[in-house]
């Protein structure tokens, strides 16, 4: 029986990858989330999560936010460009209902700019 989990190749696991995303990357933000993104060579989108204790002292709240982010990414990963995404939650994310968090994440995924393909010398990304 196959699981609906997030496959290993769809996750950012190395500390160096997280460090690169924190320093040199594009940014998107909403009321509850901040997203850093950077083009990758993997050919598909990858997700990294940074939900700190500053968001909530309670692990159950942080884990709820992580589950919602992973579910939203799982739904949208086939439509996303090949980017590494680092999602960081803000303190407001703990008090907002799950449906509102999912809607905000979907809006952030749609805001991701289309990226230029390798070898493309045109001035506009498509």
N, CA, C and O atoms as a DFTB+ gen file, in Angstrom:
504 C
 N C O
     1  1       0.845      -1.183       0.000
     2  2       0.000       0.000       0.000
     3  2       0.887       1.241       0.000
     4  3       1.771       1.366       0.847
     5  1       0.666       2.142      -0.922
     6  2       1.462       3.360      -0.975
     7  2       0.903       4.400      -0.014
     8  3      -0.299       4.454       0.245
     9  1       1.800       5.213       0.500
    10  2       1.375       6.264       1.421
    11  2       1.258       7.576       0.665
    12  3       1.813       7.740      -0.421
    13  1       0.532       8.495       1.254
    14  2       0.363       9.812       0.647
    15  2       1.366      10.800       1.226
    16  3       1.177      12.012       1.121
    17  1       2.434      10.289       1.836
    18  2       3.436      11.141       2.468
    19  2       4.250      11.928       1.467
    20  3       4.132      11.747       0.255
    21  1       5.064      12.789       1.993
    22  2       5.946      13.604       1.179
    23  2       7.205      12.791       0.878
    24  3       7.938      12.455       1.809
    25  1       7.482      12.464      -0.381
    26  2       8.649      11.622      -0.692
    27  2       9.960      12.301      -0.299
    28  3      10.039      13.526      -0.210
    29  1      10.956      11.505      -0.072
    30  2      12.248      11.999       0.386
    31  2      12.859      13.012      -0.592
    32  3      13.461      14.001      -0.172
    33  1      12.700      12.759      -1.894
    34  2      13.293      13.678      -2.880
    35  2      12.548      15.010      -2.972
    36  3      13.033      15.933      -3.626
    37  1      11.395      15.131      -2.340
    38  2      10.625      16.384      -2.348
    39  2      10.896      17.226      -1.099
    40  3      10.257      18.257      -0.893
    41  1      11.853      16.780      -0.259
    42  2      12.167      17.507       0.967
    43  2      13.575      18.075       0.909
    44  3      14.468      17.483       0.303
    45  1      13.767      19.213       1.536
    46  2      15.107      19.774       1.716
    47  2      15.604      19.221       3.047
    48  3      14.954      19.393       4.078
    49  1      16.769      18.550       3.020
    50  2      17.253      17.889       4.221
    51  2      18.611      18.387       4.688
    52  3      18.930      18.251       5.869
    53  1      19.402      18.946       3.829
    54  2      20.764      19.347       4.185
    55  2      20.797      20.752       4.779
    56  3      20.098      21.656       4.321
    57  1      21.621      20.911       5.801
    58  2      21.759      22.215       6.457
    59  2      22.276      23.266       5.482
    60  3      21.889      24.432       5.568
    61  1      23.141      22.871       4.563
    62  2      23.669      23.809       3.581
    63  2      22.598      24.359       2.661
    64  3      22.639      25.530       2.280
    65  1      21.634      23.514       2.300
    66  2      20.530      23.980       1.457
    67  2      19.673      25.007       2.196
    68  3      19.240      25.999       1.610
    69  1      19.431      24.764       3.479
    70  2      18.674      25.728       4.283
    71  2      19.431      27.049       4.396
    72  3      18.830      28.119       4.301
    73  1      20.751      26.980       4.598
    74  2      21.561      28.186       4.733
    75  2      21.541      29.018       3.460
    76  3      21.439      30.243       3.520
    77  1      21.637      28.361       2.311
    78  2      21.604      29.083       1.033
    79  2      20.259      29.772       0.854
    80  3      20.206      30.916       0.401
    81  1      19.174      29.091       1.205
    82  2      17.848      29.688       1.065
    83  2      17.663      30.890       1.990
    84  3      17.001      31.862       1.625
    85  1      18.241      30.823       3.173
    86  2      18.095      31.942       4.110
    87  2      18.856      33.173       3.644
    88  3      18.465      34.293       3.969
    89  1      19.950      32.988       2.879
    90  2      20.789      34.112       2.489
    91  2      20.444      34.682       1.116
    92  3      20.119      35.864       1.002
    93  1      20.508      33.874       0.098
    94  2      20.358      34.377      -1.267
    95  2      19.151      33.730      -1.927
    96  3      19.266      32.679      -2.558
    97  1      17.996      34.364      -1.779
    98  2      16.794      33.807      -2.390
    99  2      15.727      34.885      -2.515
   100  3      15.844      35.977      -1.958
   101  1      14.675      34.540      -3.271
   102  2      13.535      35.432      -3.383
   103  2      12.624      35.253      -2.179
   104  3      12.703      34.244      -1.479
   105  1      11.767      36.223      -1.940
   106  2      10.885      36.173      -0.780
   107  2       9.444      36.426      -1.170
   108  3       9.137      37.205      -2.073
   109  1       8.573      35.736      -0.452
   110  2       7.136      35.988      -0.515
   111  2       6.642      36.006       0.920
   112  3       7.210      35.349       1.792
   113  1       5.592      36.755       1.153
   114  2       5.081      36.776       2.514
   115  2       3.590      36.984       2.555
   116  3       2.993      37.573       1.654
   117  1       3.013      36.492       3.609
   118  2       1.600      36.670       3.889
   119  2       1.429      36.997       5.357
   120  3       2.393      37.321       6.051
   121  1       0.216      36.912       5.819
   122  2      -0.075      37.235       7.204
   123  2       0.518      36.197       8.160
   124  3       0.996      36.552       9.238
   125  1       0.491      34.947       7.783
   126  2       0.919      33.861       8.675
   127  2       2.209      33.178       8.252
   128  3       2.812      32.468       9.057
   129  1       2.653      33.370       7.013
   130  2       3.826      32.652       6.520
   131  2       4.765      33.574       5.763
   132  3       4.355      34.564       5.156
   133  1       6.032      33.216       5.819
   134  2       7.064      33.834       5.003
   135  2       7.701      32.700       4.204
   136  3       8.027      31.653       4.762
   137  1       7.878      32.906       2.904
   138  2       8.415      31.856       2.035
   139  2       9.662      32.388       1.342
   140  3       9.656      33.481       0.775
   141  1      10.727      31.599       1.396
   142  2      11.940      31.879       0.638
   143  2      11.998      30.855      -0.488
   144  3      11.665      29.689      -0.274
   145  1      12.412      31.264      -1.675
   146  2      12.474      30.340      -2.802
   147  2      13.731      30.594      -3.624
   148  3      14.254      31.707      -3.683
   149  1      14.193      29.527      -4.252
   150  2      15.379      29.595      -5.095
   151  2      15.308      28.470      -6.118
   152  3      14.911      27.353      -5.787
   153  1      15.684      28.752      -7.335
   154  2      15.649      27.742      -8.391
   155  2      16.613      26.611      -8.043
   156  3      17.702      26.848      -7.519
   157  1      16.197      25.373      -8.341
   158  2      17.064      24.227      -8.079
   159  2      17.301      23.451      -9.371
   160  3      16.650      23.695     -10.386
   161  1      18.223      22.533      -9.316
   162  2      18.532      21.717     -10.487
   163  2      17.886      20.345     -10.429
   164  3      18.182      19.488     -11.261
   165  1      17.008      20.124      -9.458
   166  2      16.398      18.806      -9.268
   167  2      15.304      18.520     -10.292
   168  3      14.973      17.358     -10.529
   169  1      14.743      19.552     -10.897
   170  2      13.680      19.350     -11.874
   171  2      12.292      19.312     -11.263
   172  3      11.310      19.162     -11.990
   173  1      12.182      19.444      -9.954
   174  2      10.885      19.470      -9.271
   175  2      11.016      20.315      -8.006
   176  3      12.124      20.596      -7.550
   177  1       9.901      20.709      -7.457
   178  2       9.899      21.545      -6.251
   179  2      10.267      20.720      -5.029
   180  3       9.917      19.544      -4.933
   181  1      10.983      21.352      -4.088
   182  2      11.327      20.722      -2.815
   183  2      10.923      21.654      -1.684
   184  3      10.956      22.874      -1.839
   185  1      10.543      21.084      -0.552
   186  2      10.016      21.846       0.578
   187  2      10.896      21.694       1.799
   188  3      11.345      20.596       2.128
   189  1      11.139      22.813       2.469
   190  2      11.809      22.831       3.762
   191  2      10.949      23.618       4.734
   192  3      10.335      24.615       4.353
   193  1      10.899      23.182       5.981
   194  2      10.075      23.838       6.994
   195  2      10.944      24.382       8.114
   196  3      11.894      23.726       8.539
   197  1      10.626      25.577       8.595
   198  2      11.294      26.181       9.742
   199  2      10.202      26.780      10.624
   200  3       9.827      27.941      10.467
   201  1       9.704      25.976      11.546
   202  2       8.640      26.415      12.466
   203  2       9.262      26.439      13.855
   204  3       9.433      25.390      14.476
   205  1       9.595      27.608      14.337
   206  2      10.359      27.710      15.575
   207  2       9.462      27.766      16.812
   208  3       8.243      27.907      16.715
   209  1      10.095      27.652      17.962
   210  2       9.366      27.747      19.231
   211  2       8.841      29.162      19.467
   212  3       7.969      29.370      20.311
   213  1       9.361      30.115      18.737
   214  2       8.856      31.474      18.847
   215  2       7.407      31.547      18.357
   216  3       6.624      32.369      18.833
   217  1       7.061      30.686      17.406
   218  2       5.695      30.636      16.883
   219  2       4.748      30.157      17.968
   220  3       3.695      30.755      18.188
   221  1       5.122      29.074      18.650
   222  2       4.323      28.547      19.758
   223  2       5.216      27.671      20.620
   224  3       6.044      26.921      20.105
   225  1       5.051      27.765      21.899
   226  2       5.810      26.912      22.817
   227  2       5.289      25.474      22.770
   228  3       6.009      24.535      23.110
   229  1       4.047      25.313      22.352
   230  2       3.433      23.986      22.350
   231  2       3.761      23.235      21.056
   232  3       3.509      23.727      19.956
   233  1       4.323      22.044      21.209
   234  2       4.692      21.236      20.049
   235  2       3.475      20.865      19.215
   236  3       3.571      20.745      17.993
   237  1       2.331      20.683      19.866
   238  2       1.131      20.294      19.118
   239  2       0.729      21.383      18.120
   240  3       0.253      21.073      17.028
   241  1       0.915      22.646      18.483
   242  2       0.603      23.747      17.562
   243  2       1.588      23.783      16.393
   244  3       1.190      23.954      15.241
   245  1       2.876      23.621      16.701
   246  2       3.882      23.635      15.634
   247  2       3.688      22.462      14.677
   248  3       3.825      22.623      13.465
   249  1       3.372      21.289      15.213
   250  2       3.158      20.118      14.362
   251  2       1.922      20.269      13.493
   252  3       1.917      19.808      12.352
   253  1       0.873      20.904      14.004
   254  2      -0.335      21.169      13.214
   255  2      -0.004      22.055      12.016
   256  3      -0.468      21.805      10.903
   257  1       0.796      23.083      12.250
   258  2       1.192      23.990      11.169
   259  2       2.016      23.233      10.129
   260  3       1.809      23.408       8.928
   261  1       2.946      22.395      10.582
   262  2       3.764      21.613       9.645
   263  2       2.907      20.678       8.806
   264  3       3.125      20.551       7.601
   265  1       1.937      20.025       9.429
   266  2       1.056      19.114       8.673
   267  2       0.289      19.873       7.603
   268  3       0.153      19.398       6.476
   269  1      -0.215      21.059       7.954
   270  2      -0.973      21.849       6.979
   271  2      -0.090      22.315       5.822
   272  3      -0.524      22.300       4.670
   273  1       1.138      22.726       6.117
   274  2       2.049      23.176       5.062
   275  2       2.393      22.014       4.135
   276  3       2.380      22.165       2.913
   277  1       2.698      20.855       4.714
   278  2       3.016      19.685       3.884
   279  2       1.835      19.277       3.010
   280  3       2.016      18.921       1.845
   281  1       0.629      19.326       3.567
   282  2      -0.563      18.962       2.782
   283  2      -0.771      19.946       1.633
   284  3      -1.076      19.534       0.514
   285  1      -0.612      21.226       1.896
   286  2      -0.768      22.223       0.839
   287  2       0.295      22.022      -0.246
   288  3      -0.009      22.099      -1.437
   289  1       1.531      21.766       0.164
   290  2       2.601      21.533      -0.803
   291  2       2.325      20.276      -1.617
   292  3       2.538      20.264      -2.829
   293  1       1.855      19.223      -0.964
   294  2       1.550      17.961      -1.648
   295  2       0.524      18.174      -2.753
   296  3       0.630      17.595      -3.834
   297  1      -0.471      19.011      -2.469
   298  2      -1.515      19.289      -3.472
   299  2      -0.983      20.103      -4.639
   300  3      -1.411      19.911      -5.777
   301  1      -0.046      21.018      -4.366
   302  2       0.388      21.977      -5.378
   303  2       1.719      21.637      -6.033
   304  3       2.101      22.295      -7.001
   305  1       2.436      20.638      -5.545
   306  2       3.810      20.421      -6.014
   307  2       3.895      20.124      -7.512
   308  3       4.916      20.420      -8.132
   309  1       2.870      19.560      -8.094
   310  2       2.907      19.239      -9.522
   311  2       2.779      20.468     -10.402
   312  3       3.144      20.429     -11.576
   313  1       2.263      21.562      -9.849
   314  2       2.099      22.785     -10.632
   315  2       3.200      23.805     -10.353
   316  3       3.260      24.837     -11.022
   317  1       4.065      23.538      -9.388
   318  2       5.100      24.494      -9.013
   319  2       6.311      24.372      -9.930
   320  3       6.601      23.284     -10.428
   321  1       7.025      25.480     -10.160
   322  2       8.260      25.408     -10.933
   323  2       9.332      24.664     -10.120
   324  3       9.131      24.436      -8.927
   325  1      10.454      24.284     -10.727
   326  2      11.505      23.578      -9.981
   327  2      12.262      24.525      -9.050
   328  3      13.286      25.097      -9.426
   329  1      11.750      24.679      -7.846
   330  2      12.339      25.578      -6.857
   331  2      12.479      24.864      -5.521
   332  3      11.777      23.895      -5.232
   333  1      13.413      25.377      -4.712
   334  2      13.489      24.987      -3.314
   335  2      12.699      26.025      -2.536
   336  3      12.890      27.227      -2.724
   337  1      11.814      25.566      -1.664
   338  2      10.958      26.457      -0.883
   339  2      11.250      26.272       0.593
   340  3      11.299      25.144       1.085
   341  1      11.443      27.369       1.296
   342  2      11.600      27.339       2.742
   343  2      10.426      28.116       3.325
   344  3      10.307      29.324       3.120
   345  1       9.566      27.419       4.048
   346  2       8.382      28.037       4.632
   347  2       8.628      28.267       6.116
   348  3       8.960      27.341       6.855
   349  1       8.460      29.515       6.540
   350  2       8.600      29.883       7.954
   351  2       7.270      30.445       8.431
   352  3       6.671      31.293       7.769
   353  1       6.821      29.978       9.562
   354  2       5.537      30.428      10.100
   355  2       5.748      31.646      10.989
   356  3       6.815      31.836      11.572
   357  1       4.715      32.457      11.077
   358  2       4.701      33.588      11.995
   359  2       3.797      33.251      13.176
   360  3       3.043      32.279      13.126
   361  1       3.870      34.042      14.224
   362  2       3.117      33.761      15.451
   363  2       1.609      33.695      15.220
   364  3       0.918      32.953      15.917
   365  1       1.088      34.446      14.265
   366  2      -0.348      34.474      13.999
   367  2      -0.864      33.131      13.505
   368  3      -2.061      32.862      13.605
   369  1       0.003      32.289      12.978
   370  2      -0.426      31.018      12.390
   371  2      -1.062      30.091      13.414
   372  3      -1.846      29.218      13.044
   373  1      -0.745      30.257      14.684
   374  2      -1.293      29.365      15.724
   375  2      -2.769      29.606      15.993
   376  3      -3.484      28.675      16.365
   377  1      -3.236      30.822      15.815
   378  2      -4.616      31.152      16.186
   379  2      -5.563      31.161      14.993
   380  3      -6.771      31.322      15.161
   381  1      -5.026      30.990      13.796
   382  2      -5.839      31.037      12.587
   383  2      -6.326      29.620      12.266
   384  3      -5.558      28.667      12.398
   385  1      -7.592      29.463      11.847
   386  2      -8.110      28.128      11.481
   387  2      -7.351      27.522      10.295
   388  3      -6.778      28.235       9.472
   389  1      -7.366      26.202      10.235
   390  2      -6.626      25.479       9.205
   391  2      -7.030      25.830       7.791
   392  3      -6.174      25.916       6.910
   393  1      -8.317      26.036       7.553
   394  2      -8.782      26.364       6.198
   395  2      -8.208      27.699       5.732
   396  3      -7.901      27.861       4.551
   397  1      -8.064      28.644       6.636
   398  2      -7.503      29.953       6.283
   399  2      -6.011      29.811       5.983
   400  3      -5.503      30.444       5.057
   401  1      -5.308      28.984       6.761
   402  2      -3.884      28.746       6.504
   403  2      -3.672      28.092       5.144
   404  3      -2.769      28.478       4.400
   405  1      -4.498      27.107       4.819
   406  2      -4.388      26.444       3.513
   407  2      -4.648      27.420       2.368
   408  3      -3.961      27.381       1.348
   409  1      -5.635      28.292       2.538
   410  2      -5.945      29.280       1.504
   411  2      -4.773      30.250       1.320
   412  3      -4.442      30.620       0.193
   413  1      -4.149      30.659       2.425
   414  2      -3.009      31.569       2.306
   415  2      -1.833      30.883       1.617
   416  3      -1.167      31.493       0.781
   417  1      -1.574      29.633       1.954
   418  2      -0.490      28.897       1.306
   419  2      -0.755      28.717      -0.189
   420  3       0.162      28.857      -0.999
   421  1      -1.989      28.411      -0.559
   422  2      -2.329      28.279      -1.975
   423  2      -2.084      29.587      -2.717
   424  3      -1.599      29.585      -3.849
   425  1      -2.421      30.703      -2.075
   426  2      -2.178      32.011      -2.692
   427  2      -0.678      32.267      -2.843
   428  3      -0.247      32.824      -3.853
   429  1       0.111      31.871      -1.861
   430  2       1.563      32.048      -1.956
   431  2       2.162      31.181      -3.061
   432  3       3.064      31.627      -3.770
   433  1       1.677      29.956      -3.215
   434  2       2.179      29.098      -4.292
   435  2       1.881      29.740      -5.650
   436  3       2.710      29.686      -6.560
   437  1       0.692      30.349      -5.786
   438  2       0.335      30.979      -7.063
   439  2       1.192      32.220      -7.348
   440  3       1.398      32.577      -8.508
   441  1       1.688      32.872      -6.296
   442  2       2.505      34.073      -6.470
   443  2       3.927      33.771      -6.919
   444  3       4.638      34.671      -7.369
   445  1       4.350      32.517      -6.803
   446  2       5.714      32.181      -7.217
   447  2       5.912      32.577      -8.670
   448  3       5.118      32.199      -9.531
   449  1       6.951      33.326      -8.948
   450  2       7.154      33.754     -10.338
   451  2       7.611      32.590     -11.199
   452  3       8.329      31.708     -10.727
   453  1       7.199      32.585     -12.461
   454  2       7.715      31.560     -13.372
   455  2       9.213      31.788     -13.557
   456  3       9.664      32.930     -13.641
   457  1       9.968      30.722     -13.620
   458  2      11.421      30.836     -13.700
   459  2      11.903      30.597     -15.116
   460  3      11.278      29.871     -15.889
   461  1      13.027      31.221     -15.445
   462  2      13.627      31.029     -16.759
   463  2      14.244      29.644     -16.828
   464  3      14.802      29.153     -15.847
   465  1      14.142      29.027     -17.974
   466  2      14.750      27.716     -18.180
   467  2      16.239      27.890     -18.481
   468  3      16.661      28.936     -18.975
   469  1      17.024      26.868     -18.184
   470  2      18.465      26.943     -18.433
   471  2      18.733      27.127     -19.924
   472  3      18.105      26.487     -20.768
   473  1      19.669      28.005     -20.227
   474  2      20.025      28.253     -21.604
   475  2      19.130      29.285     -22.289
   476  3      19.391      29.669     -23.429
   477  1      18.087      29.734     -21.609
   478  2      17.161      30.720     -22.189
   479  2      17.774      32.090     -22.062
   480  3      18.114      32.513     -20.957
   481  1      17.923      32.798     -23.174
   482  2      18.522      34.130     -23.155
   483  2      17.498      35.240     -23.331
   484  3      17.865      36.409     -23.458
   485  1      16.230      34.889     -23.340
   486  2      15.198      35.914     -23.506
   487  2      15.113      36.771     -22.243
   488  3      15.635      36.399     -21.192
   489  1      14.459      37.902     -22.358
   490  2      14.376      38.821     -21.227
   491  2      13.178      38.548     -20.335
   492  3      13.119      39.066     -19.220
   493  1      12.229      37.755     -20.787
   494  2      11.041      37.488     -19.984
   495  2      10.980      36.002     -19.656
   496  3      11.286      35.150     -20.490
   497  1      10.579      35.715     -18.425
   498  2      10.375      34.318     -18.038
   499  2       8.974      33.896     -18.434
   500  3       8.043      34.698     -18.360
   501  1       8.807      32.644     -18.856
   502  2       7.480      32.154     -19.193
   503  2       7.144      30.920     -18.425
   504  3       6.056      30.369     -18.587
